[in-house]
Amino acid sequence: MAGTSAISIQQNILVDAIRRTGQGEWKVLILDDGSRKLVDGVVREDDILELNVTHIERIEERRPTNKEMDAVYLLSPLPHIVDSLPPDLRHRLDQSQMAREQIVEASVLNIDYYPRESHLITFRDPWSFPTLFHPACNHLVRRHMDDLAQKIQLDQYAKDHNEFPPPSPRPRGLLIITDRTLDLFAPLVHEFTYQAMVHDLLPLKEADKISYKTQPDKDQVISEKDDIWVKYRHLHMKDLLDQLVKDFNAFKAQNPQFADSDAPATINSIKDMLAGLPKFQEGKEAYSLHLSMTQDAMNVFQERRLADVASVEQSLATGLDEDYKRPKNLADQVVRLLDDDAIGLPDRLRLIIQYILYRDGLLPTDIQKLLLHARLPSQDSEVIYNLEHLGAHITRVLKDTRPGAQYPFGKKEAQPPSQDDGSGLSRFDPALKVVLEEVSRGTLDQNTFPFTKPHLDAADGLMGQDNVSQASLRSAKPTWARTRPSATEPRQRILVFVAGGATYSESRACYEVSRSLNKDVYLATTHMLTPSLYLRQVGDLSVDRRRLDLPADRPKPRAPEHLFEREPLPPPSKLPHDPTNSMQKLQVTDGGVGPRPSNGGIEPERQPIPASSSGSGRWTKDKDKEGEKKRKHHFFGSKR
């Protein structure tokens, strides 16, 4: 995708900071646990070692002192990390101006985020959801929002850097801030584009990296380095299957070892042929991974009868049936699916919640009837009622006079496609896509999304002054809504931040708006939500807060105790054998040479002669010099 990659931005910041510190000199890079994860996410270790770095150390671990090597500290601004600095170093920095002058450079790197894709950024903070919505965490919300604001707010940075923002021909950028309550349908509706579907249906392992087990003993990593993944992750599954086969046939034509048969390839035949491919291992593994994932996802799709489920879901989420008319008999369709044993329990729960959202609440007795049809465990009813903490109307009285549900963004008036493209199961668009489209048209409701700073009226803020540059944040009103620019003009940047988690359908929507409007739209969020994670986090809103294990409830981290322990003294070195000591113990007698009596006898025992500086002392010093010379010529030792 065109535009600046968030991964490249962070990578360049890190590499430039390491390179310019101690230029030309060998150095050690010292990281903490948090900064190590940031570095590992965007920079390979081999690339770091090429920047005159001998090796990488962890500040939380016991490290040998090395006064001959420069050190580059890349640390998180946390008290326990600062306390992990060597005590003598902290003392000298506090007490000595000369010691402070030995620091070549001290700077703040604004990289406290994890770029997951070129236009997708997360903070890896799943605790944001309970912090924002759990009723026992209300007093934590303000502090949590202040922490998030420090990550996305530019005001303080602009105050500290007079040159920011630099002059640029780009249209003024835009920051949109929202949270999970913007759209309660998006985390529940089944999405059948490749990325969203595999995250929903398959057991992907999500940690610092995303991987999928294709064999009992093999996990394959899914990343931005996978060209097939990047190219097709937002493609609808019905189109992906044909496209993978077409691409594989092209791959087959480029490699003679695949020219065994002229018969058209199928998924099963492709996998069999790949098993015999001795070369092009990277291509083999990539195609094997994606063919396995697509086939496994489609198997789940058929086993759980998701085509029938999705047909009803689309009517609930959009308010229109497949003919783009007001749907009829939705209650009967929902009950029929709840009674079907082929429909999984999680899918039944998602269906009930969407029906309640569509109806803007039901009578409590009607909710109980749906739960009986679905035969769900009792704790699932808590998930339904906990949605009230996100602003959903779950129950209503018999003669409720309140107005019907208002969905300024969620229930978009879907338009019939110009031709039958088989998209009947994908009519729903996330509310975030509607917001971005209204931004581009200048029709975004300022009551729902008011300006924060500066306050502007609708005419000036939405449609005025198309050509204002980023010369200053302190002057010139922001103007971010304009007609589609040409491909040669600098692209406007729009950053959307969603507190409490974002979905893969919302990520797809940002990419689609970027392409259709020729803008750079970046999605930033506290964490990525899958339907299963969303239901689990909503269910946790009624559990005791102590069971949530929130970072705010944990003991404050402290520097490891072993960092403050004295290093054991080295054992005393044994001096070389001195022959004069032995000679003193001998006595010349008439009978020859014999040992001197030890009982005091005739002559008092002489004191041993001390080792002279010209003897063993010089030997020790020469040995130390030789060892020091060896150390200087072995920069890449594993320990220092």
Short mmCIF file of N, CA and C in Angstrom, two decimals, residues 329-459:
data_model
loop_
_atom_site.label_atom_id
_atom_site.label_comp_id
_atom_site.label_asym_id
_atom_site.label_seq_id
_atom_site.Cartn_x
_atom_site.Cartn_y
_atom_site.Cartn_z
N ASN A 329 -39.68 -10.97 9.66
CA ASN A 329 -39.61 -12.26 10.37
C ASN A 329 -38.19 -12.55 10.90
N LEU A 330 -37.49 -11.52 11.34
CA LEU A 330 -36.15 -11.75 11.85
C LEU A 330 -36.16 -12.58 13.14
N ALA A 331 -37.19 -12.38 13.99
CA ALA A 331 -37.26 -13.14 15.23
C ALA A 331 -37.35 -14.63 14.95
N ASP A 332 -38.17 -15.01 13.97
CA ASP A 332 -38.30 -16.43 13.63
C ASP A 332 -36.98 -16.98 13.09
N GLN A 333 -36.29 -16.20 12.28
CA GLN A 333 -35.01 -16.66 11.73
C GLN A 333 -33.98 -16.85 12.84
N VAL A 334 -33.98 -15.93 13.80
CA VAL A 334 -33.02 -16.04 14.90
C VAL A 334 -33.31 -17.28 15.73
N VAL A 335 -34.59 -17.52 16.08
CA VAL A 335 -34.95 -18.67 16.90
C VAL A 335 -34.62 -19.96 16.19
N ARG A 336 -34.84 -19.99 14.88
CA ARG A 336 -34.55 -21.21 14.11
C ARG A 336 -33.06 -21.55 14.18
N LEU A 337 -32.21 -20.54 14.11
CA LEU A 337 -30.77 -20.78 14.20
C LEU A 337 -30.36 -21.18 15.62
N LEU A 338 -31.00 -20.61 16.62
CA LEU A 338 -30.66 -20.96 18.00
C LEU A 338 -31.01 -22.41 18.31
N ASP A 339 -32.01 -22.94 17.64
CA ASP A 339 -32.41 -24.34 17.85
C ASP A 339 -31.57 -25.33 17.06
N ASP A 340 -30.73 -24.83 16.16
CA ASP A 340 -29.94 -25.70 15.29
C ASP A 340 -28.69 -26.17 16.03
N ASP A 341 -28.54 -27.48 16.18
CA ASP A 341 -27.39 -28.02 16.89
C ASP A 341 -26.07 -27.78 16.16
N ALA A 342 -26.13 -27.53 14.87
CA ALA A 342 -24.90 -27.29 14.11
C ALA A 342 -24.29 -25.92 14.41
N ILE A 343 -25.09 -25.03 14.95
CA ILE A 343 -24.60 -23.68 15.27
C ILE A 343 -23.90 -23.74 16.62
N GLY A 344 -22.65 -23.29 16.67
CA GLY A 344 -21.88 -23.34 17.91
C GLY A 344 -22.42 -22.39 18.97
N LEU A 345 -22.10 -22.67 20.24
CA LEU A 345 -22.59 -21.84 21.33
C LEU A 345 -22.09 -20.39 21.22
N PRO A 346 -20.82 -20.13 20.90
CA PRO A 346 -20.40 -18.73 20.76
C PRO A 346 -21.16 -18.00 19.67
N ASP A 347 -21.47 -18.69 18.56
CA ASP A 347 -22.22 -18.04 17.49
C ASP A 347 -23.66 -17.75 17.91
N ARG A 348 -24.24 -18.60 18.74
CA ARG A 348 -25.59 -18.33 19.24
C ARG A 348 -25.59 -17.11 20.15
N LEU A 349 -24.58 -17.00 21.00
CA LEU A 349 -24.48 -15.83 21.88
C LEU A 349 -24.33 -14.55 21.06
N ARG A 350 -23.48 -14.58 20.05
CA ARG A 350 -23.30 -13.39 19.21
C ARG A 350 -24.61 -13.03 18.50
N LEU A 351 -25.36 -14.04 18.10
CA LEU A 351 -26.61 -13.79 17.40
C LEU A 351 -27.65 -13.14 18.33
N ILE A 352 -27.72 -13.63 19.56
CA ILE A 352 -28.68 -13.05 20.51
C ILE A 352 -28.33 -11.59 20.79
N ILE A 353 -27.04 -11.31 21.02
CA ILE A 353 -26.64 -9.93 21.32
C ILE A 353 -26.98 -9.01 20.15
N GLN A 354 -26.72 -9.44 18.94
CA GLN A 354 -27.01 -8.59 17.78
C GLN A 354 -28.52 -8.36 17.62
N TYR A 355 -29.30 -9.37 17.94
CA TYR A 355 -30.75 -9.18 17.85
C TYR A 355 -31.22 -8.18 18.90
N ILE A 356 -30.66 -8.24 20.11
CA ILE A 356 -31.03 -7.27 21.15
C ILE A 356 -30.61 -5.86 20.74
N LEU A 357 -29.41 -5.73 20.17
CA LEU A 357 -28.96 -4.41 19.71
C LEU A 357 -29.87 -3.89 18.59
N TYR A 358 -30.28 -4.78 17.69
CA TYR A 358 -31.17 -4.39 16.59
C TYR A 358 -32.51 -3.89 17.12
N ARG A 359 -33.02 -4.56 18.15
CA ARG A 359 -34.31 -4.18 18.72
C ARG A 359 -34.17 -3.07 19.77
N ASP A 360 -32.96 -2.65 20.08
CA ASP A 360 -32.70 -1.64 21.11
C ASP A 360 -33.26 -2.07 22.46
N GLY A 361 -33.11 -3.34 22.77
CA GLY A 361 -33.57 -3.87 24.04
C GLY A 361 -34.81 -4.74 23.90
N LEU A 362 -34.92 -5.72 24.80
CA LEU A 362 -36.06 -6.63 24.81
C LEU A 362 -36.62 -6.73 26.22
N LEU A 363 -37.82 -7.25 26.31
CA LEU A 363 -38.38 -7.56 27.63
C LEU A 363 -37.53 -8.64 28.28
N PRO A 364 -37.31 -8.56 29.59
CA PRO A 364 -36.49 -9.59 30.25
C PRO A 364 -36.99 -11.00 30.00
N THR A 365 -38.29 -11.18 29.92
CA THR A 365 -38.82 -12.53 29.66
C THR A 365 -38.45 -13.00 28.26
N ASP A 366 -38.43 -12.09 27.29
CA ASP A 366 -38.04 -12.47 25.93
C ASP A 366 -36.57 -12.86 25.86
N ILE A 367 -35.73 -12.16 26.63
CA ILE A 367 -34.31 -12.52 26.66
C ILE A 367 -34.14 -13.94 27.23
N GLN A 368 -34.92 -14.25 28.28
CA GLN A 368 -34.83 -15.58 28.86
C GLN A 368 -35.29 -16.65 27.88
N LYS A 369 -36.29 -16.37 27.10
CA LYS A 369 -36.74 -17.33 26.09
C LYS A 369 -35.65 -17.60 25.05
N LEU A 370 -34.97 -16.53 24.62
CA LEU A 370 -33.88 -16.72 23.66
C LEU A 370 -32.76 -17.55 24.27
N LEU A 371 -32.44 -17.31 25.52
CA LEU A 371 -31.39 -18.08 26.18
C LEU A 371 -31.78 -19.56 26.31
N LEU A 372 -33.05 -19.84 26.55
CA LEU A 372 -33.50 -21.23 26.63
C LEU A 372 -33.40 -21.91 25.28
N HIS A 373 -33.78 -21.20 24.22
CA HIS A 373 -33.63 -21.77 22.88
C HIS A 373 -32.15 -22.06 22.57
N ALA A 374 -31.28 -21.15 22.99
CA ALA A 374 -29.87 -21.30 22.67
C ALA A 374 -29.16 -22.31 23.55
N ARG A 375 -29.77 -22.64 24.74
CA ARG A 375 -29.17 -23.58 25.68
C ARG A 375 -27.75 -23.16 26.06
N LEU A 376 -27.60 -21.90 26.36
CA LEU A 376 -26.31 -21.34 26.74
C LEU A 376 -26.07 -21.52 28.23
N PRO A 377 -24.80 -21.60 28.65
CA PRO A 377 -24.51 -21.65 30.09
C PRO A 377 -24.94 -20.36 30.77
N SER A 378 -25.20 -20.44 32.05
CA SER A 378 -25.77 -19.30 32.78
C SER A 378 -24.86 -18.08 32.75
N GLN A 379 -23.54 -18.29 32.73
CA GLN A 379 -22.64 -17.14 32.76
C GLN A 379 -22.71 -16.31 31.48
N ASP A 380 -23.22 -16.90 30.39
CA ASP A 380 -23.33 -16.13 29.16
C ASP A 380 -24.37 -15.02 29.26
N SER A 381 -25.34 -15.19 30.15
CA SER A 381 -26.32 -14.11 30.32
C SER A 381 -25.65 -12.86 30.90
N GLU A 382 -24.57 -13.04 31.68
CA GLU A 382 -23.84 -11.90 32.20
C GLU A 382 -23.18 -11.11 31.07
N VAL A 383 -22.70 -11.81 30.06
CA VAL A 383 -22.11 -11.12 28.91
C VAL A 383 -23.15 -10.19 28.28
N ILE A 384 -24.37 -10.67 28.15
CA ILE A 384 -25.42 -9.87 27.52
C ILE A 384 -25.72 -8.63 28.35
N TYR A 385 -25.94 -8.81 29.63
CA TYR A 385 -26.32 -7.67 30.47
C TYR A 385 -25.14 -6.72 30.72
N ASN A 386 -23.92 -7.21 30.63
CA ASN A 386 -22.76 -6.34 30.83
C ASN A 386 -22.59 -5.32 29.71
N LEU A 387 -23.22 -5.57 28.58
CA LEU A 387 -23.12 -4.60 27.49
C LEU A 387 -23.75 -3.25 27.85
N GLU A 388 -24.54 -3.23 28.91
CA GLU A 388 -25.08 -1.96 29.37
C GLU A 388 -23.97 -1.01 29.80
N HIS A 389 -22.83 -1.56 30.23
CA HIS A 389 -21.70 -0.71 30.62
C HIS A 389 -21.09 0.00 29.42
N LEU A 390 -21.39 -0.47 28.21
CA LEU A 390 -20.91 0.17 26.99
C LEU A 390 -21.98 1.04 26.35
N GLY A 391 -23.09 1.21 27.04
CA GLY A 391 -24.13 2.09 26.54
C GLY A 391 -25.24 1.41 25.78
N ALA A 392 -25.24 0.08 25.71
CA ALA A 392 -26.28 -0.63 24.98
C ALA A 392 -27.56 -0.69 25.82
N HIS A 393 -28.71 -0.66 25.15
CA HIS A 393 -30.01 -0.88 25.80
C HIS A 393 -30.33 -2.37 25.71
N ILE A 394 -30.29 -3.05 26.84
CA ILE A 394 -30.51 -4.50 26.84
C ILE A 394 -31.96 -4.84 27.16
N THR A 395 -32.53 -4.18 28.13
CA THR A 395 -33.91 -4.48 28.52
C THR A 395 -34.78 -3.24 28.32
N ARG A 396 -36.07 -3.49 28.22
CA ARG A 396 -37.05 -2.41 28.14
C ARG A 396 -38.35 -2.89 28.78
N VAL A 397 -39.19 -1.95 29.17
CA VAL A 397 -40.46 -2.31 29.81
C VAL A 397 -41.51 -2.54 28.72
N LEU A 398 -42.67 -3.04 29.15
CA LEU A 398 -43.70 -3.41 28.18
C LEU A 398 -44.18 -2.22 27.36
N LYS A 399 -44.45 -1.13 28.04
CA LYS A 399 -44.91 0.06 27.33
C LYS A 399 -43.84 1.14 27.39
N ASP A 400 -42.72 0.82 26.76
CA ASP A 400 -41.58 1.75 26.77
C ASP A 400 -41.83 2.86 25.77
N THR A 401 -41.77 4.11 26.25
CA THR A 401 -42.03 5.26 25.37
C THR A 401 -40.77 5.92 24.87
N ARG A 402 -39.61 5.36 25.22
CA ARG A 402 -38.37 5.99 24.76
C ARG A 402 -38.25 5.80 23.25
N PRO A 403 -37.58 6.74 22.57
CA PRO A 403 -37.43 6.62 21.12
C PRO A 403 -36.60 5.40 20.75
N GLY A 404 -36.76 4.98 19.54
CA GLY A 404 -36.00 3.83 19.06
C GLY A 404 -34.51 4.13 19.00
N ALA A 405 -33.74 3.09 18.78
CA ALA A 405 -32.29 3.24 18.75
C ALA A 405 -31.86 4.18 17.64
N GLN A 406 -30.95 5.06 17.97
CA GLN A 406 -30.38 5.97 16.98
C GLN A 406 -28.96 5.52 16.67
N TYR A 407 -28.72 5.21 15.41
CA TYR A 407 -27.40 4.77 14.99
C TYR A 407 -26.86 5.76 13.96
N PRO A 408 -26.24 6.85 14.42
CA PRO A 408 -25.75 7.84 13.47
C PRO A 408 -24.67 7.28 12.56
N PHE A 409 -23.99 6.21 12.99
CA PHE A 409 -22.93 5.66 12.17
C PHE A 409 -23.11 4.17 11.92
N GLY A 410 -23.64 3.44 12.92
CA GLY A 410 -23.64 1.98 12.84
C GLY A 410 -24.53 1.40 11.78
N LYS A 411 -25.73 1.96 11.55
CA LYS A 411 -26.66 1.39 10.57
C LYS A 411 -26.65 2.25 9.32
N LYS A 412 -25.67 2.00 8.49
CA LYS A 412 -25.53 2.75 7.25
C LYS A 412 -26.57 2.27 6.25
N GLU A 413 -27.12 3.22 5.51
CA GLU A 413 -28.07 2.84 4.45
C GLU A 413 -27.28 2.22 3.30
N ALA A 414 -27.16 0.92 3.35
CA ALA A 414 -26.39 0.23 2.32
C ALA A 414 -27.06 0.37 0.97
N GLN A 415 -26.23 0.57 -0.05
CA GLN A 415 -26.72 0.72 -1.40
C GLN A 415 -26.53 -0.58 -2.17
N PRO A 416 -27.51 -0.98 -3.00
CA PRO A 416 -27.34 -2.20 -3.78
C PRO A 416 -26.13 -2.10 -4.68
N PRO A 417 -25.36 -3.17 -4.83
CA PRO A 417 -24.20 -3.13 -5.71
C PRO A 417 -24.63 -2.98 -7.16
N SER A 418 -23.72 -2.42 -7.97
CA SER A 418 -24.03 -2.20 -9.38
C SER A 418 -24.18 -3.51 -10.13
N GLN A 419 -23.54 -4.57 -9.62
CA GLN A 419 -23.69 -5.89 -10.22
C GLN A 419 -23.63 -6.93 -9.13
N ASP A 420 -24.11 -8.11 -9.44
CA ASP A 420 -24.15 -9.17 -8.44
C ASP A 420 -22.74 -9.70 -8.21
N ASP A 421 -22.11 -9.25 -7.13
CA ASP A 421 -20.75 -9.68 -6.83
C ASP A 421 -20.69 -10.70 -5.70
N GLY A 422 -21.85 -11.21 -5.32
CA GLY A 422 -21.86 -12.22 -4.28
C GLY A 422 -21.53 -11.69 -2.90
N SER A 423 -21.75 -10.40 -2.68
CA SER A 423 -21.38 -9.78 -1.41
C SER A 423 -22.55 -9.73 -0.44
N GLY A 424 -23.52 -10.62 -0.58
CA GLY A 424 -24.68 -10.60 0.30
C GLY A 424 -24.33 -10.83 1.75
N LEU A 425 -23.20 -11.50 2.00
CA LEU A 425 -22.78 -11.77 3.37
C LEU A 425 -21.81 -10.72 3.90
N SER A 426 -21.61 -9.65 3.15
CA SER A 426 -20.65 -8.61 3.56
C SER A 426 -21.22 -7.22 3.29
N ARG A 427 -22.49 -7.04 3.60
CA ARG A 427 -23.11 -5.72 3.36
C ARG A 427 -22.78 -4.72 4.46
N PHE A 428 -22.42 -5.23 5.64
CA PHE A 428 -22.18 -4.35 6.79
C PHE A 428 -20.82 -3.68 6.68
N ASP A 429 -20.80 -2.37 6.92
CA ASP A 429 -19.57 -1.61 7.05
C ASP A 429 -19.44 -1.09 8.47
N PRO A 430 -18.25 -1.19 9.07
CA PRO A 430 -18.09 -0.67 10.43
C PRO A 430 -18.39 0.82 10.49
N ALA A 431 -18.83 1.28 11.65
CA ALA A 431 -19.14 2.69 11.83
C ALA A 431 -17.93 3.57 11.57
N LEU A 432 -16.74 3.04 11.81
CA LEU A 432 -15.53 3.84 11.61
C LEU A 432 -15.36 4.22 10.15
N LYS A 433 -15.76 3.34 9.23
CA LYS A 433 -15.65 3.66 7.82
C LYS A 433 -16.61 4.79 7.46
N VAL A 434 -17.79 4.76 8.04
CA VAL A 434 -18.76 5.83 7.79
C VAL A 434 -18.22 7.16 8.31
N VAL A 435 -17.58 7.14 9.49
CA VAL A 435 -16.99 8.35 10.05
C VAL A 435 -15.94 8.93 9.10
N LEU A 436 -15.06 8.08 8.59
CA LEU A 436 -14.01 8.56 7.70
C LEU A 436 -14.58 9.11 6.40
N GLU A 437 -15.63 8.48 5.88
CA GLU A 437 -16.25 8.98 4.66
C GLU A 437 -16.93 10.33 4.89
N GLU A 438 -17.55 10.49 6.06
CA GLU A 438 -18.17 11.78 6.35
C GLU A 438 -17.12 12.85 6.60
N VAL A 439 -15.98 12.46 7.13
CA VAL A 439 -14.88 13.42 7.27
C VAL A 439 -14.47 13.95 5.90
N SER A 440 -14.35 13.05 4.93
CA SER A 440 -13.92 13.47 3.59
C SER A 440 -14.94 14.36 2.92
N ARG A 441 -16.22 14.18 3.24
CA ARG A 441 -17.26 15.02 2.65
C ARG A 441 -17.49 16.30 3.44
N GLY A 442 -16.90 16.39 4.63
CA GLY A 442 -17.12 17.56 5.47
C GLY A 442 -18.46 17.58 6.15
N THR A 443 -19.07 16.39 6.35
CA THR A 443 -20.41 16.32 6.96
C THR A 443 -20.40 15.62 8.31
N LEU A 444 -19.22 15.45 8.91
CA LEU A 444 -19.15 14.77 10.20
C LEU A 444 -19.84 15.62 11.27
N ASP A 445 -20.72 14.98 12.03
CA ASP A 445 -21.50 15.68 13.05
C ASP A 445 -20.57 16.16 14.17
N GLN A 446 -20.49 17.49 14.34
CA GLN A 446 -19.60 18.04 15.36
C GLN A 446 -20.16 17.91 16.76
N ASN A 447 -21.41 17.56 16.92
CA ASN A 447 -21.93 17.26 18.25
C ASN A 447 -21.42 15.91 18.74
N THR A 448 -21.29 14.98 17.80
CA THR A 448 -20.75 13.67 18.16
C THR A 448 -19.23 13.69 18.23
N PHE A 449 -18.60 14.41 17.31
CA PHE A 449 -17.15 14.54 17.28
C PHE A 449 -16.78 16.02 17.36
N PRO A 450 -16.87 16.62 18.54
CA PRO A 450 -16.54 18.04 18.65
C PRO A 450 -15.04 18.27 18.54
N PHE A 451 -14.68 19.46 18.06
CA PHE A 451 -13.27 19.82 18.06
C PHE A 451 -12.78 19.97 19.48
N THR A 452 -11.54 19.62 19.72
CA THR A 452 -10.97 19.78 21.05
C THR A 452 -10.14 21.05 21.15
N LYS A 453 -9.28 21.28 20.15
CA LYS A 453 -8.42 22.46 20.19
C LYS A 453 -7.82 22.67 18.82
N PRO A 454 -7.98 23.82 18.22
CA PRO A 454 -8.83 24.92 18.64
C PRO A 454 -10.29 24.66 18.28
N HIS A 455 -11.21 25.38 18.92
CA HIS A 455 -12.62 25.23 18.62
C HIS A 455 -12.93 25.97 17.33
N LEU A 456 -13.52 25.27 16.38
CA LEU A 456 -13.81 25.86 15.07
C LEU A 456 -15.27 25.66 14.74
N ASP A 457 -15.81 26.58 13.95
CA ASP A 457 -17.18 26.38 13.50
C ASP A 457 -17.19 25.45 12.30
N ALA A 458 -18.36 25.02 11.92
CA ALA A 458 -18.47 23.99 10.89
C ALA A 458 -17.90 24.45 9.57
N ALA A 459 -18.20 25.69 9.18
CA ALA A 459 -17.78 26.15 7.86
C ALA A 459 -16.26 26.23 7.76
#
